[in-house]
Amino acid sequence: MQPTGKMTQPVVKVQNVSIAYETRGGDITAVRDVSFQIHRGETLGLVGESGCGKSTIAYGLVNYLGRNGKITKGDVLFQGQSLVGQSPEDLRKLRGDQIAMVYQDPMTSLNPVLRIGEQMVEVLTVHRGVSEDKARARCIEMLGRVYMPDPAKVLDRFPHQISGGQQQRVVIAMALLNDPALLIMDEPTTALDVTVEAAVLDLVADLRRDFDTAILFISHNMGVIARVSNRVGVMYAGELVELASVREIFARPRHPYTQGLIRCLPNLARNKYNSPLYPIRGRVPSPAHLPPGCVFEPRCDYARDRCRQTRPALERLEGEHFSRCLFSNEIDPAQWQPPPELSLELATPPAEKPDPILKVSGLKTYYPHTDSSALSLIGLGKKEYVKAVDDVSLEAPRGLTLGVVGESGCGKSTLIKTIIGLEDITGGKVEFLGFDVKRTVARRDLDLIRELQMVFQNPDATMNPTYSVGQQIERPLRRFKVVPRDEVRAEVIRLLRAVKLDEHYYDRLPRQLSGGEKQRVGIARAFAGRPDVVLCDEPVSALDVSVQAAVLNLLLEIQREQNTTLIFIAHDLSVVRYFSDYIAVMYLGQVVDHGPAAAIYQPPYHPYTESLLAAVPVPDPTVEQEHIRLEGSVPSPLHPPSGCRFHTRCPRRGMLPDGGKLCEEEAPPWRDAGGGQHIYCHIPVEQLAALEPVIQAAEA
Amino acid sequence: MTATALAQRAARRSAWQRVAGGLAILRRSRVAMVGAALVLFWVVVAVFADDCILSPACWTGSPEYTSTPWLAVYPYDQGTGAVLGPPSADHWLGTDRSGRDLWARLAYGARIILTLAPLSVGLAVLVGGVLGLMAGYFGGVLDEVISRILDAVIAFPQIILYLIIIAALGASAANVVLAITVAGAPGIARLVRSLTLDIKTRDYVAAAQTRGESPWYIMLVEILPNASGPIMIDAMLRMGYAVFAIGTLGFLGLGLPPPSPDWGSMVNLGRRFIAAGHPWDALWASMATASLVVGLNLMADGLNEELQRYR
């Protein structure tokens, strides 16, 4: 067993590195003065929001910055040798051999026209000169170590024939084949579902133990970082602002930015009635216009004059805890008070459950699937359907929020697209304001359309790039005749103010806005007609954590003012818990668990909800979380499993006699779990209620 | 100046400033500037060939008005010099078989080309754009029908298409425009269709649909402005092809009837005299066509390159 830790020389040592990009307007510094080191067997997590430079550092380490990037200052020492200034040929030998990299999207990391075996074997034959047979054997062994089922068969498949989680395992296996000294992982699980992500993170933890590799793990998700890292570095606007062990960072953050980040994370204990989410005010500075002193100073609640004048150095506070702040020793996060402009009122829960304003009964949305056989070309093939939404019944109580949660492919997006009329209803009923809403939106009454609006997921695509913000908010006002013509402009300004944007945004074009601002405009546009129900399709998924908090607060405020009913879709369980009054959990086109938010997150759980909760990465390294992992992958909605659709992966099948044979044969009944919760499962409620809660705070 | 004030100023740019902005892109590319210079040369020659620009009577083509040549120096329809004369001090490019000054014919011919080409491309963009939008947005059977019709038209070699149309309808300016429109619209329709198919998937189109907007509103107001970039570059390239096509038609004798100084027909009329030692008709008219086509292509290339550079 090799001595790990500080005894040995660090595998990689980054010293005061600055990286700049050449652009039309001159050189832009993306990373300024970053220093850290990683020892063998240690995982350094680099966390930060978009644009902070964490990926740039990763590419800079292997000097793979693109045509116009360059390391302007500082040095990168890899196993004692400097990487800056080496010839491309020497660097090529290092990459893939001693330094390996795993990227975010496995589908673009693997060559789609080569078989997996060919790609993996190449790593060994090129760098180590191993013969093909020996290389193949080693690949099979490595695939086994990343828990890939049936490794020999996988080698003969193409990347598109295996699932996303399996692709990422292949990429990780390829990275480890040459036993690299340094493994760089750039957001490797961001593109994966929660349950798959949990399995891949388990794998990373195991590998750390088995291979003793130094790992640089980059992510914007604090929960993931908490789970995988030994030490954490927090980056902001190209600088490293705090560096400490993972427990220290979450328990005692010393830099105001880290404190602000942790304050605006929704975790499973918080909800909108007991604690407000305080966002970090202001906006990340553009790299071309950095503040003269401390880079965080314009947004810092503790800023003083000195902060504007001097740029703080990364100072050691105690032990291995570093912070780039002049006043770290004087700041106590426990004493923090929100500044006056951020004072948030907490909502009060309603006394009794209001009547539903929107009712969905037995909704079915099927997409016809064109078989690629010759018969179907002439229309005689078997008619198959992708059962995206299969028999869903929900109610949205007036003025409250219904959250719908599930992984990709569960049908939640299709569900709200059907409700709003962008998709055709194949069966079942949608009742809105007492009307049976059957037709697609193109044929509905304008009054009905006005009362049911939507906020979209992708802030970059939600606004038309050609028209200004003001014009786009005016459109629904004019179309629905909300106010008389001469008052339209005033109303637009009022809406802009309601979403915390000042009136100068009226003439701006979307490309001049940040992601969070675009999403706010999208919200203003959706609420312009004062609708009764707003469907939110993952409105905060594409946003940074601090912006997410601001947008959630905004939605809450508008909801309170206008008594709007919200149907909120997300895949992030903490966000849904924070925001919703009632929650429905969907799996493969069906609702499997629904009820009040508090009840869903406590036993009794539906087994799927339980595994989701066990998989979600919690941004607190001290909590105890049950370790439940799902096998296999989500079945195809073309041929959903018989009986209970979850039976192929259910970890609690064994609780029933005969190993759960009933689950394969019969569809489960709806069981009343008390407190308004209903579970779609064969297992009796008493047995489910006897299970341990999935997430428990650590004993003090 | 604060960031907000700067942004305000940027957002309120007037239309003139936006045009200037577009021209600025052009200025950055040397290739585009060379092309622009060539095109601008012919535009100036065409506009100032005679004093028509100053008199509205000339525009309506009233027969009483006779214009005085400026840059053209001589009128194009009367013999003013020796028959088949070589370039000389009096007649810079020589004279043709009726004694008409070649430079004057080129100058007046520039007018024809520079009105017909943009007109036909404009019509092709209009027709092709509408067809492409409809096919891309509505999809289904309409898309199939439109696409197959477009495929059929594209399948014809262009020259054959021109021959058929002109032979059926007769040779005139309007028919030349019609022929080029028919030949050019399918290509544009395909381009617009693929752009529409892509833009249709964006959230802002879904947002418009959830507002219950009519399909034509969505196509013309939401989708079309975002497709305008590639369409404009394609249109500019097509102008080069249109110039070339007009020249071809003239050469085949299908262009405008005499004494029209159509460059293509100048080449056609002059080719018989090349062997006899008088290549000037054919030479100058061909070079003029070539220079204009090259100029338009260079402009399109330069713009394209500039827009792609920092992508």
XYZ file of C-alpha atoms in Angstrom, chain A residues 103-381:
279
model
C -16.006 14.570 -20.358
C -19.567 15.482 -19.714
C -21.403 13.943 -22.617
C -20.451 10.313 -23.167
C -22.198 10.213 -26.502
C -19.779 12.735 -27.975
C -16.761 11.209 -26.230
C -17.159 7.926 -28.018
C -16.764 7.646 -31.757
C -20.159 6.571 -33.050
C -18.813 4.682 -36.046
C -16.315 2.485 -34.221
C -17.146 -0.435 -32.018
C -16.399 -0.017 -28.341
C -13.773 -2.713 -28.466
C -11.845 -0.943 -31.212
C -11.837 2.333 -29.322
C -10.765 0.835 -26.038
C -8.068 -1.333 -27.489
C -6.575 1.694 -29.224
C -5.692 3.245 -25.868
C -3.440 0.333 -25.035
C -1.971 -0.434 -28.434
C -0.971 3.147 -29.110
C 0.420 4.146 -25.748
C 1.777 0.886 -24.422
C 2.465 -1.086 -27.567
C 0.502 -4.044 -26.275
C -0.686 -6.708 -28.722
C -4.347 -6.708 -29.692
C -5.262 -9.912 -27.891
C -3.687 -8.874 -24.630
C -5.261 -5.460 -24.973
C -8.692 -6.991 -25.495
C -8.334 -9.177 -22.429
C -7.322 -6.192 -20.375
C -10.327 -4.228 -21.674
C -12.699 -6.980 -20.612
C -11.121 -7.008 -17.194
C -11.423 -3.259 -16.896
C -15.073 -3.258 -18.001
C -15.713 -5.783 -15.271
C -14.169 -3.447 -12.745
C -16.511 -0.671 -13.763
C -19.408 -3.074 -13.136
C -20.429 -3.384 -16.745
C -22.738 -6.360 -17.252
C -21.606 -8.731 -20.028
C -18.293 -7.054 -20.867
C -17.299 -9.316 -23.754
C -20.528 -8.570 -25.630
C -20.258 -4.853 -24.969
C -16.914 -4.723 -26.743
C -18.626 -5.686 -29.976
C -21.365 -3.109 -29.717
C -21.546 0.414 -31.017
C -21.926 3.324 -28.608
C -25.526 4.042 -29.547
C -26.505 0.514 -28.569
C -25.742 0.989 -24.888
C -27.345 3.342 -22.402
C -25.974 6.693 -21.204
C -24.813 5.325 -17.883
C -23.069 2.445 -19.584
C -21.422 4.799 -22.068
C -20.021 6.828 -19.220
C -18.676 3.672 -17.625
C -16.955 2.803 -20.877
C -15.391 6.238 -20.998
C -14.198 5.895 -17.415
C -12.824 2.438 -18.167
C -10.952 3.825 -21.175
C -9.540 6.560 -19.005
C -8.258 4.043 -16.468
C -6.819 1.484 -18.866
C -3.322 2.874 -18.715
C -3.399 3.382 -14.988
C -3.009 7.130 -15.263
C -1.501 9.158 -12.502
C -4.098 11.892 -12.930
C -7.733 11.537 -13.916
C -9.636 14.689 -14.816
C -13.403 14.401 -14.789
C -15.300 17.357 -16.212
C -18.941 17.186 -15.078
C -19.138 13.478 -15.892
C -22.581 12.958 -14.421
C -24.374 16.145 -15.389
C -25.987 14.594 -18.428
C -27.181 11.515 -16.547
C -30.309 10.784 -14.567
C -30.176 10.817 -10.785
C -30.227 7.059 -10.313
C -27.618 6.478 -13.002
C -25.538 9.319 -11.613
C -25.541 7.692 -8.190
C -24.210 4.455 -9.634
C -21.445 6.261 -11.556
C -20.460 8.240 -8.455
C -20.270 5.005 -6.491
C -17.956 3.759 -9.188
C -15.725 6.807 -8.892
C -15.501 6.319 -5.150
C -14.569 2.657 -5.609
C -11.965 3.500 -8.199
C -10.362 6.001 -5.936
C -9.920 3.248 -3.436
C -8.667 0.619 -5.888
C -6.457 2.603 -8.210
C -4.965 5.272 -6.032
C -5.273 7.770 -8.878
C -5.291 11.494 -8.261
C -8.663 12.791 -9.433
C -9.671 16.314 -10.364
C -13.472 16.335 -10.314
C -15.248 19.327 -11.757
C -18.922 20.004 -11.177
C -21.396 22.774 -10.539
C -23.470 20.495 -8.315
C -22.503 20.886 -4.653
C -24.151 17.610 -3.753
C -22.041 15.639 -6.191
C -18.905 17.377 -4.971
C -19.802 16.546 -1.384
C -20.105 12.908 -2.257
C -16.902 12.381 -4.225
C -14.266 14.750 -2.993
C -11.658 14.790 -0.274
C -10.879 18.441 -0.764
C -12.932 21.134 -2.429
C -11.878 24.249 -4.316
C -14.493 26.923 -4.949
C -14.023 29.024 -8.065
C -15.595 32.346 -8.882
C -15.014 34.481 -11.979
C -11.753 32.757 -12.814
C -10.250 32.790 -9.349
C -9.947 30.176 -6.651
C -11.670 31.780 -3.672
C -11.656 28.973 -1.131
C -9.839 25.673 -0.714
C -10.463 23.254 2.165
C -11.383 19.694 3.062
C -14.894 18.701 2.095
C -16.203 18.632 5.653
C -14.748 22.025 6.435
C -16.203 23.658 3.331
C -19.743 22.615 4.170
C -19.532 22.937 7.918
C -17.487 26.118 8.169
C -17.303 28.020 4.892
C -15.086 31.047 5.333
C -15.419 32.955 2.088
C -18.601 35.041 1.601
C -19.207 33.495 -1.820
C -19.133 29.941 -0.494
C -21.372 31.008 2.356
C -23.780 32.565 -0.090
C -23.794 29.456 -2.274
C -24.578 27.159 0.578
C -27.302 29.495 1.794
C -29.144 29.302 -1.492
C -29.080 25.537 -1.869
C -32.452 23.953 -1.359
C -31.938 20.807 0.614
C -34.499 18.262 1.591
C -35.093 19.784 4.988
C -36.138 23.172 3.715
C -39.424 24.181 2.212
C -40.952 27.506 1.274
C -42.907 27.732 4.507
C -40.038 27.335 6.917
C -36.979 28.934 5.354
C -36.491 31.417 2.526
C -33.832 30.868 -0.096
C -31.566 33.870 -0.195
C -29.950 34.349 -3.602
C -26.654 36.137 -4.101
C -27.475 39.560 -5.417
C -25.900 40.931 -8.557
C -24.414 39.189 -11.524
C -21.164 37.376 -12.285
C -18.786 39.943 -13.835
C -17.837 39.412 -17.438
C -14.175 38.428 -17.822
C -13.554 41.576 -19.823
C -14.710 43.849 -16.991
C -13.451 42.414 -13.728
C -13.678 44.564 -10.582
C -10.375 46.217 -9.653
C -10.059 44.768 -6.166
C -11.589 41.582 -4.858
C -13.471 39.902 -7.653
C -16.484 39.144 -5.425
C -16.678 42.592 -3.871
C -19.661 44.020 -5.861
C -21.886 41.211 -4.626
C -20.483 40.775 -1.140
C -22.510 41.727 1.925
C -19.368 42.380 3.920
C -17.575 44.554 1.385
C -15.519 47.454 2.653
C -13.369 50.059 0.973
C -10.234 47.998 1.232
C -11.918 45.241 -0.730
C -12.365 47.560 -3.675
C -8.750 48.570 -3.706
C -6.661 45.507 -3.022
C -6.922 42.123 -4.572
C -6.723 39.597 -1.749
C -4.271 36.715 -1.914
C -5.196 33.129 -1.107
C -4.357 32.951 2.565
C -4.087 29.990 4.850
C -6.638 30.274 7.660
C -5.979 27.170 9.710
C -4.575 23.802 8.792
C -5.354 23.189 5.153
C -8.165 25.730 4.864
C -7.430 28.622 2.481
C -9.590 31.601 1.653
C -9.180 34.561 -0.659
C -10.763 37.197 1.536
C -9.310 40.022 3.558
C -11.775 39.566 6.382
C -12.309 35.809 6.602
C -11.427 35.723 10.256
C -13.998 38.344 11.127
C -16.978 36.944 9.262
C -19.341 34.650 11.070
C -21.999 33.134 8.820
C -24.230 32.385 11.776
C -24.665 36.126 12.330
C -25.575 36.864 8.765
C -28.650 38.980 8.217
C -30.234 39.358 4.821
C -29.755 42.848 3.358
C -32.950 44.920 3.217
C -33.573 44.569 -0.497
C -33.555 40.802 -0.139
C -35.940 40.525 2.773
C -38.322 37.734 1.878
C -41.656 36.955 3.366
C -42.441 33.403 4.079
C -45.668 32.060 2.720
C -48.238 30.565 5.047
C -49.745 27.211 4.211
C -53.502 27.289 3.568
C -55.805 26.014 6.272
C -57.510 23.405 4.115
C -56.941 21.974 0.692
C -58.573 24.212 -1.923
C -60.671 22.872 -4.776
C -58.830 21.697 -7.823
C -58.730 24.121 -10.736
C -57.228 21.617 -13.127
C -58.116 17.956 -13.147
C -56.481 15.300 -15.255
C -58.281 11.939 -15.385
C -56.910 8.858 -17.032
C -54.867 10.904 -19.490
C -53.158 9.007 -22.255
C -50.760 10.408 -24.827
C -49.423 7.903 -27.272
C -47.080 8.615 -30.149
C -47.405 6.301 -33.130
C -44.161 4.522 -33.715
C -43.151 3.801 -37.259
C -41.590 0.412 -37.472
C -38.700 0.163 -39.865
C -39.962 -2.971 -41.525
C -40.953 -3.187 -45.169
C -44.552 -3.899 -44.289
C -45.045 -0.665 -42.444
C -43.868 1.219 -45.491
C -47.100 0.300 -47.182
C -49.122 0.703 -44.036
C -49.554 -2.931 -43.138
C -47.060 -3.123 -40.326
